Amino acid sequence: MFATALTAQTASAQAQPPFETVPPDKIVITVATVNGSGCPAGSAAVAVSPDNTAFTVTYSDYLAQVGKGAKPTDFRKNCQLNLVVHVPQGFTYAIAAVDYRGYAHLEKGASAVEKASYYFQGSSQTAALSHEFKGVYDDNWQATDVSDIATVEWAPCGALRNFNINTELRVNAGTSDTTNTTSFMTMDSTDGSVSTTYHFAWKECPAA
């Protein structure tokens, strides 16, 4: 199952998933639905790489925070993307790796978690994979989920199954001074966006 295929890593470099076969024709990904406090309407966009080896989700309003100036509900933000993936005929795909990026400012005693799960329409939701960050922290962050290519769950050949991505940012105040300081974690940045990249693995479907 896909739930056991992905492992969580905090990484400083982009993962290099072991895929070789890439379909020659263009794939098309459209967003069916976007729901969640971390991705209000119009704040998430999806783009496919020219070589069909990855797609990128860009967020512009994904921020969790605690402390001074924060609302009680701001400590947790989430986003569920439901994507329609049109795959070239004769091919199927799996998600080989995912790179998450953002920025975090965590005061002493505070901590934050980035969590994600993935599943195809009609299959069971995977167990969530998470990455924890602890204060004092004031820098860009990156986390990578990497799959075992031998055990990933492939999209069914010849069937259109939407792909669901659930992500969450959570900031915990811990022992930090919430009266005078603010701790936060974003999956965006001051220049408008930080990308989350999903790397494809491809294989040819058996002949009918």
Coordinates of C-alpha atoms in Angstrom, one line a residue:
M1 CA 0.0 0.0 0.0
F2 CA 1.0 3.6 -0.6
A3 CA 0.9 4.2 3.1
T4 CA 3.9 2.1 3.7
A5 CA 5.8 3.1 0.6
L6 CA 6.7 6.7 1.6
T7 CA 9.2 7.6 4.2
A8 CA 9.7 11.0 5.7
Q9 CA 13.0 12.9 5.5
T10 CA 14.0 16.4 6.3
A11 CA 16.3 17.3 3.5
S12 CA 18.4 20.2 2.3
A13 CA 18.6 18.9 -1.3
Q14 CA 15.9 17.9 -3.7
A15 CA 15.1 14.2 -3.9
Q16 CA 16.1 12.2 -7.0
P17 CA 13.4 9.5 -7.5
P18 CA 14.5 6.5 -9.6
F19 CA 12.2 6.8 -12.6
E20 CA 13.4 6.1 -16.2
T21 CA 10.3 5.8 -18.3
V22 CA 8.6 9.1 -19.2
P23 CA 5.5 9.4 -21.5
P24 CA 6.3 11.3 -24.7
D25 CA 2.9 13.0 -24.7
K26 CA 1.8 15.8 -22.5
I27 CA -0.1 15.2 -19.3
V28 CA -2.8 17.6 -18.1
I29 CA -3.6 18.2 -14.4
T30 CA -6.6 20.3 -13.4
V31 CA -7.7 21.1 -9.9
A32 CA -11.2 19.6 -9.2
T33 CA -11.6 21.0 -5.7
V34 CA -9.5 23.0 -3.2
N35 CA -10.6 23.1 0.5
G36 CA -9.0 24.2 3.7
S37 CA -8.0 27.1 5.8
G38 CA -4.5 27.0 4.3
C39 CA -5.6 27.4 0.7
P40 CA -8.5 29.9 0.3
A41 CA -10.1 30.2 -3.1
G42 CA -7.6 31.4 -5.7
S43 CA -4.5 30.9 -3.5
A44 CA -3.3 27.5 -4.8
A45 CA -2.1 26.8 -8.4
V46 CA -0.8 23.6 -10.1
A47 CA 1.7 23.5 -13.0
V48 CA 3.2 20.4 -14.8
S49 CA 6.9 20.4 -15.7
P50 CA 7.7 20.4 -19.4
D51 CA 9.3 17.0 -19.2
N52 CA 6.3 15.4 -17.5
T53 CA 8.4 14.2 -14.5
A54 CA 6.8 16.4 -11.8
F55 CA 4.1 18.8 -10.9
T56 CA 4.2 21.8 -8.6
V57 CA 1.6 23.2 -6.3
T58 CA 2.1 26.9 -5.4
Y59 CA 0.5 28.4 -2.3
S60 CA 0.2 32.1 -1.5
D61 CA -1.8 32.1 1.8
Y62 CA -0.7 29.1 3.8
L63 CA 0.3 30.3 7.3
A64 CA -0.1 28.8 10.8
Q65 CA 0.9 30.9 13.8
V66 CA 0.5 31.3 17.6
G67 CA 1.2 34.1 20.0
K68 CA 0.9 37.9 19.7
G69 CA -1.5 38.9 17.0
A70 CA -2.7 35.4 16.2
K71 CA -6.3 34.1 16.4
P72 CA -7.0 31.0 18.5
T73 CA -7.7 29.0 15.4
D74 CA -4.5 30.1 13.5
F75 CA -2.3 27.5 15.1
R76 CA -3.4 24.9 12.5
K77 CA -4.0 25.3 8.8
N78 CA -4.7 22.6 6.3
C79 CA -5.4 22.1 2.6
Q80 CA -7.0 19.3 0.6
L81 CA -6.4 19.3 -3.1
N82 CA -8.4 17.0 -5.4
L83 CA -6.6 16.8 -8.7
V84 CA -7.7 15.3 -12.1
V85 CA -4.7 13.8 -13.8
H86 CA -5.1 13.0 -17.5
V87 CA -2.4 10.5 -18.3
P88 CA -1.2 9.7 -21.9
Q89 CA -2.7 6.5 -23.3
G90 CA -0.7 3.4 -22.3
F91 CA 0.9 4.8 -19.2
T92 CA 0.2 4.9 -15.5
Y93 CA 1.9 6.9 -12.7
A94 CA 2.7 6.9 -9.0
I95 CA 4.2 9.6 -6.8
A96 CA 7.8 8.8 -6.2
A97 CA 8.8 11.8 -4.0
V98 CA 7.5 15.1 -2.6
D99 CA 9.5 18.2 -1.7
Y100 CA 7.9 20.7 0.6
R101 CA 9.3 24.2 1.2
G102 CA 8.5 27.2 3.3
Y103 CA 9.6 29.5 6.0
A104 CA 9.4 29.2 9.8
H105 CA 10.0 31.5 12.7
L106 CA 9.8 29.6 16.0
E107 CA 10.5 31.2 19.4
K108 CA 12.4 29.3 22.1
G109 CA 10.0 26.6 23.4
A110 CA 7.8 26.5 20.4
S111 CA 7.6 23.8 17.7
A112 CA 5.9 23.2 14.4
V113 CA 4.9 20.2 12.3
E114 CA 4.3 19.8 8.5
K115 CA 2.1 16.7 7.8
A116 CA 0.8 15.2 4.6
S117 CA -1.1 12.2 3.2
Y118 CA -1.9 11.0 -0.3
Y119 CA -4.5 8.7 -1.9
F120 CA -6.2 7.9 -5.2
Q121 CA -9.9 8.2 -5.5
G122 CA -11.5 4.9 -4.3
S123 CA -8.5 3.8 -2.2
S124 CA -7.9 4.2 1.5
Q125 CA -6.3 7.4 2.8
T126 CA -2.7 6.9 3.7
A127 CA -1.2 7.3 7.1
A128 CA 0.1 10.8 7.4
L129 CA 3.8 11.5 7.2
S130 CA 5.2 14.4 9.3
H131 CA 8.3 16.5 9.8
E132 CA 8.9 18.4 13.1
F133 CA 10.8 21.6 13.6
K134 CA 11.8 23.1 17.0
G135 CA 12.6 26.6 18.2
V136 CA 14.7 28.6 18.2
Y137 CA 14.3 28.5 14.4
D138 CA 14.3 31.4 11.9
D139 CA 15.0 30.2 8.4
N140 CA 13.7 28.6 5.2
W141 CA 12.7 24.9 5.7
Q142 CA 12.5 21.9 3.4
A143 CA 11.1 18.4 3.9
T144 CA 11.0 15.5 1.6
D145 CA 8.9 12.3 1.5
V146 CA 10.5 9.6 -0.6
S147 CA 8.9 6.3 -1.8
D148 CA 10.3 2.8 -2.3
I149 CA 9.7 2.6 -6.0
A150 CA 9.1 -1.2 -5.7
T151 CA 6.1 -0.7 -3.4
V152 CA 4.3 2.5 -4.5
E153 CA 0.6 2.4 -5.3
W154 CA 0.1 3.0 -9.1
A155 CA -2.9 4.6 -10.6
P156 CA -5.1 2.0 -12.2
C157 CA -4.4 1.5 -15.9
G158 CA -7.2 2.7 -18.2
A159 CA -9.2 4.4 -15.4
L160 CA -9.4 8.1 -14.4
R161 CA -8.9 8.3 -10.7
N162 CA -8.6 11.7 -9.0
F163 CA -5.5 12.1 -6.8
N164 CA -6.0 13.6 -3.3
I165 CA -3.4 15.5 -1.4
N166 CA -4.0 16.5 2.3
T167 CA -1.4 18.7 3.9
E168 CA -1.3 20.4 7.3
L169 CA 0.8 23.0 9.2
R170 CA 0.6 23.1 12.9
V171 CA 2.4 25.4 15.3
N172 CA 2.6 24.6 19.0
A173 CA 3.3 27.4 21.5
G174 CA 4.9 25.1 24.1
T175 CA 6.7 27.2 26.7
S176 CA 7.2 30.2 24.4
D177 CA 6.1 33.7 25.4
T178 CA 2.8 34.0 23.5
T179 CA 2.1 37.4 25.1
N180 CA 5.0 39.2 23.5
T181 CA 6.2 37.0 20.6
T182 CA 4.7 35.2 17.6
S183 CA 5.8 31.8 16.2
F184 CA 4.7 30.9 12.7
M185 CA 5.3 28.4 9.8
T186 CA 4.4 29.1 6.2
M187 CA 4.2 27.2 3.0
D188 CA 4.6 30.5 1.2
S189 CA 7.1 33.4 1.4
T190 CA 7.3 37.2 1.2
D191 CA 7.7 37.2 -2.5
G192 CA 4.3 35.5 -2.9
S193 CA 4.9 31.7 -3.2
V194 CA 7.0 28.7 -2.4
S195 CA 6.5 25.6 -4.4
T196 CA 5.7 22.1 -3.3
T197 CA 6.9 19.6 -5.9
Y198 CA 5.5 16.1 -6.5
H199 CA 7.8 13.8 -8.6
F200 CA 6.2 11.2 -10.9
A201 CA 7.3 7.7 -11.5
W202 CA 5.9 6.3 -14.8
K203 CA 5.5 2.8 -16.2
E204 CA 3.8 1.5 -19.3
C205 CA 0.5 -0.3 -18.9
P206 CA 0.2 -3.9 -20.2
A207 CA -1.3 -4.3 -23.7
A208 CA -5.0 -4.9 -23.6

